[in-house]
Short mmCIF file of N, CA and C in Angstrom, two decimals:
data_model
loop_
_atom_site.label_atom_id
_atom_site.label_comp_id
_atom_site.label_asym_id
_atom_site.label_seq_id
_atom_site.Cartn_x
_atom_site.Cartn_y
_atom_site.Cartn_z
N MET A 1 8.17 14.25 34.49
CA MET A 1 8.65 13.32 33.22
C MET A 1 9.00 15.11 32.56
N SER A 2 10.76 15.03 32.34
CA SER A 2 10.97 15.97 31.76
C SER A 2 10.45 15.91 30.16
N THR A 3 10.18 16.57 28.43
CA THR A 3 9.66 16.00 27.26
C THR A 3 11.57 15.36 27.03
N ASN A 4 12.68 16.32 27.36
CA ASN A 4 13.76 15.59 26.57
C ASN A 4 14.05 14.12 26.94
N THR A 5 13.64 13.94 28.59
CA THR A 5 13.74 12.10 29.24
C THR A 5 12.47 11.53 28.95
N ASP A 6 11.65 11.68 27.94
CA ASP A 6 10.78 11.34 27.42
C ASP A 6 11.15 11.03 25.82
N THR A 7 11.52 11.61 25.23
CA THR A 7 11.76 11.75 23.71
C THR A 7 13.54 10.96 24.21
N SER A 8 14.55 11.29 25.28
CA SER A 8 15.43 10.58 24.74
C SER A 8 15.05 8.97 25.25
N THR A 9 14.24 8.28 26.48
CA THR A 9 13.93 6.59 26.90
C THR A 9 13.09 6.47 25.42
N ARG A 10 11.88 6.79 25.17
CA ARG A 10 11.74 6.83 24.10
C ARG A 10 12.65 6.05 23.13
N ASP A 11 13.29 7.05 22.18
CA ASP A 11 14.57 6.97 22.07
C ASP A 11 15.57 5.71 21.42
N ARG A 12 15.80 6.41 23.19
CA ARG A 12 16.23 4.60 23.50
C ARG A 12 16.07 3.41 23.45
N ILE A 13 14.19 3.52 23.93
CA ILE A 13 13.27 2.49 23.46
C ILE A 13 13.41 1.41 21.79
N LEU A 14 13.52 2.33 21.15
CA LEU A 14 13.19 2.05 19.21
C LEU A 14 15.24 2.03 19.01
N ALA A 15 16.16 2.18 19.39
CA ALA A 15 17.51 1.97 19.03
C ALA A 15 17.38 1.07 19.33
N ALA A 16 17.15 -0.07 19.93
CA ALA A 16 17.25 -1.29 21.17
C ALA A 16 16.63 -1.81 20.20
N THR A 17 15.35 -1.73 19.64
CA THR A 17 14.30 -2.34 19.25
C THR A 17 15.22 -2.95 18.18
N ALA A 18 15.61 -2.08 17.18
CA ALA A 18 16.65 -2.28 15.64
C ALA A 18 18.16 -2.61 16.20
N GLU A 19 18.27 -3.03 17.10
CA GLU A 19 19.80 -3.33 18.22
C GLU A 19 19.09 -4.88 17.91
N VAL A 20 18.32 -4.94 18.33
CA VAL A 20 17.75 -6.80 18.64
C VAL A 20 17.26 -6.82 17.46
N LEU A 21 16.92 -6.10 17.16
CA LEU A 21 16.08 -6.72 14.98
C LEU A 21 16.81 -6.96 14.44
N SER A 22 17.96 -6.71 14.79
CA SER A 22 19.10 -6.72 13.94
C SER A 22 19.81 -8.61 14.43
N ARG A 23 19.41 -8.55 15.65
CA ARG A 23 20.78 -9.54 15.25
C ARG A 23 19.37 -10.88 15.66
N SER A 24 18.79 -10.54 16.07
CA SER A 24 17.45 -11.57 16.03
C SER A 24 17.26 -11.94 14.70
N GLY A 25 17.22 -14.13 15.31
CA GLY A 25 16.63 -14.47 13.55
C GLY A 25 15.61 -14.91 13.49
N SER A 26 14.75 -14.62 14.90
CA SER A 26 13.10 -14.92 14.54
C SER A 26 11.97 -13.83 15.99
N LYS A 27 11.36 -14.13 16.79
CA LYS A 27 10.75 -13.55 17.27
C LYS A 27 11.42 -12.37 17.97
N LEU A 28 11.07 -11.06 18.47
CA LEU A 28 11.30 -10.33 18.77
C LEU A 28 10.75 -9.96 20.24
N SER A 29 11.84 -10.17 21.27
CA SER A 29 11.87 -10.73 22.31
C SER A 29 12.07 -9.39 23.14
N LEU A 30 11.07 -9.09 24.12
CA LEU A 30 10.90 -7.61 24.65
C LEU A 30 11.31 -7.58 25.02
N SER A 31 11.26 -8.89 26.28
CA SER A 31 12.16 -8.92 27.55
C SER A 31 14.34 -8.29 26.57
N GLU A 32 14.26 -8.95 25.89
CA GLU A 32 15.93 -8.43 24.92
C GLU A 32 15.67 -6.86 24.27
N VAL A 33 14.45 -6.71 24.90
CA VAL A 33 14.74 -5.07 23.62
C VAL A 33 14.74 -3.62 25.44
N ALA A 34 14.28 -4.87 26.10
CA ALA A 34 13.99 -3.42 27.63
C ALA A 34 15.57 -3.77 28.45
N MET A 35 16.73 -5.01 27.38
CA MET A 35 17.64 -5.42 28.77
C MET A 35 18.74 -4.40 27.98
N GLU A 36 18.85 -4.66 26.48
CA GLU A 36 19.48 -3.63 25.94
C GLU A 36 19.53 -2.80 25.40
N ALA A 37 18.09 -1.02 26.18
CA ALA A 37 17.99 -0.07 26.17
C ALA A 37 18.13 0.74 27.79
N GLY A 38 18.76 -0.52 28.74
CA GLY A 38 19.08 -0.35 29.98
C GLY A 38 17.71 0.20 30.47
N LEU A 39 16.87 -0.67 30.61
CA LEU A 39 15.82 -0.63 31.59
C LEU A 39 14.95 -1.30 32.22
N SER A 40 14.05 -1.48 32.77
CA SER A 40 13.13 -2.97 32.88
C SER A 40 11.93 -2.53 31.92
N ARG A 41 11.71 -3.83 32.06
CA ARG A 41 11.02 -4.92 30.72
C ARG A 41 9.06 -3.87 31.65
N PRO A 42 8.58 -3.38 33.03
CA PRO A 42 7.27 -3.03 33.80
C PRO A 42 7.70 -1.99 33.16
N THR A 43 8.88 -0.66 32.90
CA THR A 43 9.32 0.03 31.81
C THR A 43 8.27 0.45 30.56
N LEU A 44 9.36 -0.09 30.29
CA LEU A 44 9.28 -0.71 28.25
C LEU A 44 7.45 -0.82 28.04
N TYR A 45 7.60 -1.51 29.15
CA TYR A 45 5.52 -2.09 28.64
C TYR A 45 4.60 -0.47 29.50
N ARG A 46 5.32 0.65 30.01
CA ARG A 46 4.64 1.84 29.88
C ARG A 46 4.83 1.81 28.68
N TRP A 47 5.77 2.27 28.45
CA TRP A 47 6.19 3.06 27.09
C TRP A 47 5.70 2.64 25.97
N PHE A 48 5.43 0.65 25.33
CA PHE A 48 4.58 0.41 24.61
C PHE A 48 3.81 -0.74 24.84
N ALA A 49 2.69 -0.13 25.16
CA ALA A 49 1.54 -2.03 25.87
C ALA A 49 1.89 -2.84 24.88
N SER A 50 2.61 -3.02 23.68
CA SER A 50 2.58 -4.13 23.11
C SER A 50 3.44 -4.33 22.01
N LYS A 51 4.06 -5.95 21.25
CA LYS A 51 5.32 -5.79 20.78
C LYS A 51 4.98 -5.35 19.39
N GLU A 52 3.02 -5.23 19.21
CA GLU A 52 2.31 -4.25 18.10
C GLU A 52 3.11 -3.36 17.88
N GLU A 53 2.46 -2.13 19.30
CA GLU A 53 2.63 -1.12 19.03
C GLU A 53 4.58 -1.14 19.22
N LEU A 54 5.17 -1.36 19.68
CA LEU A 54 7.09 -1.11 19.33
C LEU A 54 6.81 -1.02 18.46
N LEU A 55 6.22 -2.21 17.59
CA LEU A 55 6.73 -1.94 16.21
C LEU A 55 6.62 -1.30 15.13
N SER A 56 4.85 -0.81 15.74
CA SER A 56 4.14 0.50 14.67
C SER A 56 4.75 1.96 15.62
N ALA A 57 5.22 1.99 16.05
CA ALA A 57 6.41 3.16 16.56
C ALA A 57 7.25 3.02 15.99
N VAL A 58 8.60 2.01 15.34
CA VAL A 58 9.97 1.36 14.97
C VAL A 58 9.25 1.94 13.85
N THR A 59 8.67 1.87 13.48
CA THR A 59 8.52 1.75 11.58
C THR A 59 7.89 3.25 11.07
N GLU A 60 6.99 3.93 12.23
CA GLU A 60 6.45 5.01 12.72
C GLU A 60 7.87 5.95 12.24
N HIS A 61 8.31 5.07 13.40
CA HIS A 61 10.65 6.37 13.10
C HIS A 61 10.23 5.94 11.85
N GLU A 62 10.65 5.37 11.57
CA GLU A 62 11.49 4.61 9.36
C GLU A 62 10.81 5.43 9.25
N ARG A 63 10.00 5.24 9.05
CA ARG A 63 9.06 6.42 8.05
C ARG A 63 9.83 8.75 7.87
N THR A 64 9.61 8.68 9.18
CA THR A 64 10.31 10.39 9.78
C THR A 64 11.01 9.92 8.98
N LEU A 65 12.24 9.14 9.77
CA LEU A 65 13.72 9.43 9.02
C LEU A 65 13.72 8.88 7.26
N PHE A 66 13.02 8.67 6.65
CA PHE A 66 12.73 8.21 5.39
C PHE A 66 12.24 9.49 4.59
N SER A 67 11.17 10.30 5.62
CA SER A 67 10.44 11.62 4.99
C SER A 67 11.58 12.77 5.48
N THR A 68 11.97 12.89 6.53
CA THR A 68 13.45 13.69 6.59
C THR A 68 14.53 13.17 5.63
N GLY A 69 14.59 12.73 5.59
CA GLY A 69 16.10 11.99 4.54
C GLY A 69 15.54 12.99 2.87
N ILE A 70 14.06 12.19 1.93
CA ILE A 70 14.00 12.43 1.52
C ILE A 70 13.70 14.33 0.84
N SER A 71 13.73 14.94 1.76
CA SER A 71 13.41 16.37 1.85
C SER A 71 14.01 16.97 2.19
N ASN A 72 15.83 16.32 2.81
CA ASN A 72 17.49 16.88 3.13
C ASN A 72 17.77 16.23 1.71
N VAL A 73 17.38 15.85 0.72
CA VAL A 73 18.65 15.16 -0.29
C VAL A 73 18.00 16.06 -1.87
N THR A 74 16.16 16.57 -1.44
CA THR A 74 15.70 17.88 -2.92
C THR A 74 16.08 18.95 -2.60
N ALA A 75 16.51 19.25 -1.51
CA ALA A 75 16.17 20.96 -1.23
C ALA A 75 16.56 21.18 -1.79
N GLY A 76 15.99 22.24 -2.68
CA GLY A 76 16.89 23.03 -3.07
C GLY A 76 17.06 22.81 -4.93
N LEU A 77 16.52 21.42 -5.60
CA LEU A 77 16.88 20.97 -6.47
C LEU A 77 15.57 20.70 -7.31
N ARG A 78 15.45 21.05 -8.42
CA ARG A 78 14.16 21.26 -9.35
C ARG A 78 14.44 20.10 -10.35
N GLY A 79 13.12 19.90 -11.15
CA GLY A 79 12.13 18.85 -12.07
C GLY A 79 13.32 17.55 -12.14
N ALA A 80 14.02 17.72 -12.99
CA ALA A 80 13.92 15.81 -13.25
C ALA A 80 15.85 15.65 -12.28
N GLU A 81 16.63 16.84 -12.25
CA GLU A 81 17.53 16.25 -10.35
C GLU A 81 16.90 15.77 -9.08
N LYS A 82 14.97 16.64 -9.22
CA LYS A 82 14.91 17.24 -7.55
C LYS A 82 14.37 15.51 -7.72
N LEU A 83 13.68 15.12 -8.27
CA LEU A 83 12.89 13.50 -8.71
C LEU A 83 14.32 12.30 -8.97
N ASP A 84 15.34 12.19 -9.65
CA ASP A 84 16.82 11.27 -9.57
C ASP A 84 16.89 11.40 -8.31
N ALA A 85 17.51 12.12 -7.62
CA ALA A 85 17.45 12.60 -6.04
C ALA A 85 16.65 11.68 -5.28
N ALA A 86 15.97 11.89 -5.20
CA ALA A 86 15.17 11.19 -4.60
C ALA A 86 14.31 9.70 -5.08
N LEU A 87 15.06 9.25 -5.80
CA LEU A 87 14.96 7.81 -5.83
C LEU A 87 15.94 7.39 -6.15
N GLN A 88 16.78 8.23 -5.35
CA GLN A 88 18.62 7.54 -5.47
C GLN A 88 18.23 7.90 -4.27
N PHE A 89 17.95 8.34 -3.25
CA PHE A 89 17.69 8.18 -2.20
C PHE A 89 16.81 6.84 -1.12
N ILE A 90 15.57 6.70 -1.78
CA ILE A 90 14.58 5.23 -1.54
C ILE A 90 16.56 4.58 -2.15
N VAL A 91 17.01 3.60 -2.88
CA VAL A 91 17.80 2.60 -3.09
C VAL A 91 18.78 2.92 -2.08
N THR A 92 19.51 3.82 -1.76
CA THR A 92 20.40 4.37 -0.59
C THR A 92 20.57 3.98 0.50
N TYR A 93 18.68 4.44 0.77
CA TYR A 93 18.23 4.02 2.64
C TYR A 93 17.75 2.63 2.50
N GLN A 94 17.23 2.05 1.08
CA GLN A 94 16.70 0.25 1.95
C GLN A 94 17.84 -0.23 1.24
N GLN A 95 19.63 0.15 1.30
CA GLN A 95 20.19 -1.35 0.79
C GLN A 95 21.16 -0.02 2.73
N SER A 96 20.68 0.20 3.11
CA SER A 96 22.08 0.36 3.46
C SER A 96 20.50 -0.50 5.47
N TYR A 97 19.87 -0.86 5.59
CA TYR A 97 19.29 -1.84 6.29
C TYR A 97 20.46 -2.76 6.18
N SER A 98 20.45 -3.62 8.20
CA SER A 98 21.88 -4.62 7.81
C SER A 98 21.04 -5.86 8.42
N GLY A 99 22.04 -6.26 8.56
CA GLY A 99 20.98 -7.63 9.39
C GLY A 99 19.29 -8.15 9.43
N VAL A 100 18.49 -8.24 10.50
CA VAL A 100 17.54 -8.32 10.28
C VAL A 100 16.25 -7.46 10.06
N ARG A 101 15.07 -7.48 9.99
CA ARG A 101 13.94 -6.39 8.93
C ARG A 101 12.98 -6.59 9.83
N VAL A 102 12.19 -5.40 9.85
CA VAL A 102 10.76 -5.75 11.10
C VAL A 102 10.03 -7.08 10.30
N VAL A 103 9.91 -6.76 8.06
CA VAL A 103 9.58 -7.86 7.78
C VAL A 103 9.94 -9.30 7.64
N ASP A 104 11.41 -9.33 8.32
CA ASP A 104 11.70 -11.27 8.22
C ASP A 104 11.29 -11.22 9.49
N VAL A 105 11.30 -10.70 10.70
CA VAL A 105 11.28 -11.11 11.60
C VAL A 105 9.38 -11.45 12.01
N GLU A 106 8.56 -10.71 12.18
CA GLU A 106 7.22 -10.12 11.90
C GLU A 106 6.59 -10.23 11.31
N PRO A 107 6.78 -11.39 10.06
CA PRO A 107 5.92 -10.72 7.97
C PRO A 107 4.71 -9.35 8.55
N GLU A 108 3.25 -10.25 9.41
CA GLU A 108 1.94 -9.98 9.40
C GLU A 108 1.95 -8.39 9.85
N ILE A 109 3.04 -8.02 10.69
CA ILE A 109 2.71 -6.65 11.29
C ILE A 109 3.60 -5.62 10.05
N SER A 110 4.92 -6.45 10.08
CA SER A 110 5.37 -5.07 8.53
C SER A 110 3.79 -5.20 7.53
N LEU A 111 4.23 -6.06 6.67
CA LEU A 111 2.83 -5.88 5.90
C LEU A 111 1.79 -5.19 5.76
N GLU A 112 1.23 -4.69 7.36
CA GLU A 112 0.65 -3.73 7.66
C GLU A 112 0.76 -2.64 8.05
N GLN A 113 1.71 -2.61 8.26
CA GLN A 113 2.85 -1.32 8.24
C GLN A 113 2.57 -0.57 7.12
N LEU A 114 3.81 -2.04 5.96
CA LEU A 114 3.86 -1.26 4.43
C LEU A 114 2.10 -0.83 4.13
N SER A 115 1.31 -1.18 4.25
CA SER A 115 -0.25 -0.43 3.38
C SER A 115 -0.45 0.66 4.29
N LYS A 116 0.52 0.83 5.19
CA LYS A 116 -0.80 1.99 5.36
C LYS A 116 1.13 3.27 5.09
N ALA A 117 2.01 3.11 4.70
CA ALA A 117 3.00 2.63 4.50
C ALA A 117 2.70 3.86 2.96
N MET A 118 1.94 3.01 2.46
CA MET A 118 3.04 3.12 0.54
C MET A 118 1.63 4.56 0.86
N PRO A 119 0.13 5.20 1.34
CA PRO A 119 -0.60 6.15 0.56
C PRO A 119 1.09 7.39 1.13
N PRO A 120 0.75 7.48 1.62
CA PRO A 120 1.70 8.52 2.57
C PRO A 120 2.94 8.45 0.65
N MET A 121 3.68 7.47 0.99
CA MET A 121 5.62 7.37 -0.18
C MET A 121 4.37 8.51 -1.14
N ARG A 122 2.82 7.12 -2.54
CA ARG A 122 2.99 7.64 -2.61
C ARG A 122 2.89 9.15 -3.06
N GLU A 123 1.90 9.82 -2.55
CA GLU A 123 1.64 10.55 -2.62
C GLU A 123 2.81 11.85 -2.50
N SER A 124 3.84 12.03 -1.83
CA SER A 124 5.55 11.57 -1.23
C SER A 124 5.45 12.46 -2.88
N LEU A 125 6.16 11.55 -3.32
CA LEU A 125 6.08 11.21 -5.40
C LEU A 125 5.98 11.85 -5.96
N GLN A 126 3.94 11.66 -6.25
CA GLN A 126 3.93 11.87 -6.83
C GLN A 126 4.08 14.09 -7.29
N ARG A 127 4.32 13.92 -6.12
CA ARG A 127 4.09 15.23 -5.79
C ARG A 127 5.71 16.37 -6.64
N LEU A 128 6.42 15.06 -7.42
CA LEU A 128 7.65 15.68 -7.84
C LEU A 128 6.84 15.17 -9.49
N LEU A 129 6.29 14.58 -8.90
CA LEU A 129 5.97 13.95 -10.78
C LEU A 129 4.12 14.43 -11.00
N PRO A 130 5.13 15.85 -12.30
CA PRO A 130 4.08 16.57 -12.74
C PRO A 130 3.41 15.80 -13.82
N GLY A 131 2.36 16.14 -14.26
CA GLY A 131 1.71 15.91 -15.92
C GLY A 131 0.70 14.18 -15.23
N PRO A 132 -0.08 13.94 -16.28
CA PRO A 132 -1.83 13.62 -16.06
C PRO A 132 -1.21 12.32 -14.99
N ASN A 133 0.07 11.39 -15.61
CA ASN A 133 0.10 10.00 -15.67
C ASN A 133 1.46 10.10 -13.97
N GLY A 134 1.08 11.30 -13.10
CA GLY A 134 2.27 10.62 -12.16
C GLY A 134 1.86 10.40 -10.87
N ALA A 135 0.42 10.42 -10.82
CA ALA A 135 -0.13 9.19 -9.90
C ALA A 135 0.31 7.86 -10.28
N VAL A 136 0.12 7.98 -11.89
CA VAL A 136 0.56 5.72 -12.37
C VAL A 136 1.89 5.83 -12.24
N LYS A 137 2.77 7.00 -12.06
CA LYS A 137 3.84 6.34 -11.93
C LYS A 137 4.58 6.21 -10.37
N ALA A 138 4.03 7.81 -9.33
CA ALA A 138 4.33 7.52 -8.49
C ALA A 138 3.88 5.85 -7.73
N ALA A 139 2.76 5.40 -7.50
CA ALA A 139 2.15 4.32 -7.62
C ALA A 139 3.58 3.36 -7.88
N ALA A 140 3.55 3.50 -9.28
CA ALA A 140 4.51 1.99 -10.13
C ALA A 140 6.15 2.28 -8.86
N ALA A 141 5.88 3.60 -9.03
CA ALA A 141 7.48 3.71 -8.27
C ALA A 141 7.31 3.03 -6.53
N VAL A 142 6.02 3.20 -6.08
CA VAL A 142 6.91 2.52 -5.13
C VAL A 142 6.23 1.52 -4.77
N ARG A 143 5.15 0.42 -5.69
CA ARG A 143 5.46 -0.92 -5.52
C ARG A 143 6.76 -1.46 -6.08
N VAL A 144 7.40 -0.72 -6.56
CA VAL A 144 9.37 -1.54 -7.02
C VAL A 144 9.96 -0.91 -5.83
N ALA A 145 10.22 -0.01 -4.81
CA ALA A 145 10.24 0.34 -3.94
C ALA A 145 9.47 -0.94 -2.67
N ILE A 146 8.75 -1.31 -2.12
CA ILE A 146 8.28 -2.53 -1.61
C ILE A 146 8.91 -3.22 -1.67
N SER A 147 8.65 -3.71 -3.35
CA SER A 147 8.78 -4.57 -3.57
C SER A 147 10.76 -5.85 -2.72
N HIS A 148 11.49 -3.99 -3.34
CA HIS A 148 12.58 -4.33 -3.15
C HIS A 148 12.73 -4.56 -1.42
N TYR A 149 11.06 -3.65 -1.07
CA TYR A 149 12.10 -3.75 0.52
C TYR A 149 11.10 -5.01 1.44
N ILE A 150 10.57 -6.53 0.42
CA ILE A 150 9.83 -7.09 1.08
C ILE A 150 10.64 -8.39 0.52
N VAL A 151 11.58 -8.39 -0.84
CA VAL A 151 12.03 -9.87 -1.03
C VAL A 151 13.33 -8.63 -1.30
N ARG A 152 14.70 -8.44 -0.71
CA ARG A 152 15.78 -7.81 -1.24
C ARG A 152 16.52 -8.11 -1.97
N SER A 153 16.83 -7.06 -3.09
CA SER A 153 18.53 -7.34 -3.90
C SER A 153 19.90 -6.66 -3.23
N ASP A 154 20.64 -6.63 -4.42
CA ASP A 154 21.68 -6.11 -2.97
C ASP A 154 21.92 -5.42 -4.73
N ASP A 155 21.83 -5.80 -5.91
CA ASP A 155 21.86 -5.02 -7.26
C ASP A 155 20.94 -3.63 -7.51
N ALA A 156 21.66 -2.57 -7.01
CA ALA A 156 22.04 -1.09 -5.69
C ALA A 156 21.05 -0.97 -8.01
N ASP A 157 22.04 -0.66 -8.45
CA ASP A 157 21.67 0.06 -9.67
C ASP A 157 20.48 -0.26 -10.55
N GLN A 158 20.54 -1.62 -10.61
CA GLN A 158 19.34 -2.53 -11.00
C GLN A 158 18.00 -2.38 -10.03
N PHE A 159 17.47 -1.94 -9.38
CA PHE A 159 16.64 -1.57 -8.29
C PHE A 159 16.16 0.60 -9.25
N LEU A 160 17.57 0.77 -9.19
CA LEU A 160 17.30 2.72 -9.00
C LEU A 160 17.06 2.47 -10.83
N ALA A 161 17.54 1.50 -11.63
CA ALA A 161 17.44 1.58 -12.91
C ALA A 161 15.55 1.14 -12.97
N GLN A 162 15.12 0.34 -12.09
CA GLN A 162 13.73 0.11 -12.17
C GLN A 162 12.95 0.91 -11.65
N LEU A 163 13.32 2.01 -10.63
CA LEU A 163 12.80 2.64 -9.74
C LEU A 163 12.45 4.18 -11.25
N ARG A 164 13.96 4.25 -12.27
CA ARG A 164 13.88 5.72 -12.87
C ARG A 164 12.52 4.86 -13.82
N HIS A 165 12.88 3.71 -14.86
CA HIS A 165 11.82 3.29 -14.95
C HIS A 165 10.48 3.88 -14.40
N ALA A 166 9.85 3.16 -13.68
CA ALA A 166 8.51 3.30 -14.04
C ALA A 166 8.11 5.15 -12.90
N VAL A 167 9.26 5.94 -12.92
CA VAL A 167 8.64 7.53 -13.41
C VAL A 167 8.79 7.63 -14.46
N GLY A 168 9.43 7.36 -15.67
CA GLY A 168 9.77 7.44 -17.31
C GLY A 168 10.79 8.36 -17.06
N ILE A 169 12.12 8.75 -16.51
CA ILE A 169 13.37 9.11 -16.70
C ILE A 169 13.89 7.94 -17.35
N THR A 170 14.90 9.18 -17.85
CA THR A 170 16.30 8.20 -18.24
C THR A 170 17.50 8.71 -17.72
N SER A 171 19.29 7.61 -17.52
CA SER A 171 19.76 8.09 -16.62
C SER A 171 20.35 9.21 -17.20
N ALA A 172 19.78 9.56 -18.44
CA ALA A 172 20.64 10.91 -19.17
C ALA A 172 19.37 11.59 -18.20
N LEU A 173 18.43 12.04 -18.84
CA LEU A 173 18.14 12.73 -18.46
C LEU A 173 17.40 13.52 -16.70
N ALA A 174 18.06 12.31 -15.55
CA ALA A 174 17.59 12.30 -14.40
C ALA A 174 18.87 12.74 -14.00
N THR A 175 20.62 13.00 -15.17
CA THR A 175 21.45 14.04 -14.82
C THR A 175 22.02 15.12 -15.03
N ASP A 176 21.28 15.62 -16.20
CA ASP A 176 21.15 16.54 -17.00
C ASP A 176 19.89 17.24 -16.22
N PRO A 177 20.72 19.11 -14.99
CA PRO A 177 19.12 19.34 -14.80
C PRO A 177 18.71 20.49 -15.88
N THR A 178 19.10 20.17 -16.91
CA THR A 178 17.72 21.52 -17.12
C THR A 178 16.09 21.23 -17.65
#
């Protein structure tokens, strides 16, 4: 098997999992994932030995998409403008979820994955927050974001305002590139 085929099959399985999750109102069915991906169930198990492993891979894939997105929206920016672009991306990213999310279907697995995701998210945001309270501000912002992920809110403006408050920037400061 070539690497391209490996990546393509893995991506197909992850996309199928996301699709099944978006339709599912209860437990994730691996048979349904295999059917959605156009694979046999044994082939799915060659890639992911358990539902937990598959959901972990979906979570990791989401983390990669998130990190890439943050990097893309902050490229070339500096200071408060860069920080605000990252905060706006967090809101947009979380608001873009449609349908059922892993936290809605498998909360125990999701909470375990979130606890693993928090330190790298905090470190990533902390790099944008110079000063002695950068770590505290980054931790507060991550907890606000996690809270909005777990208990979804459709008010993007309030979400952004809470993130800005957590890191100590005002809307005026965020839009002023100086």
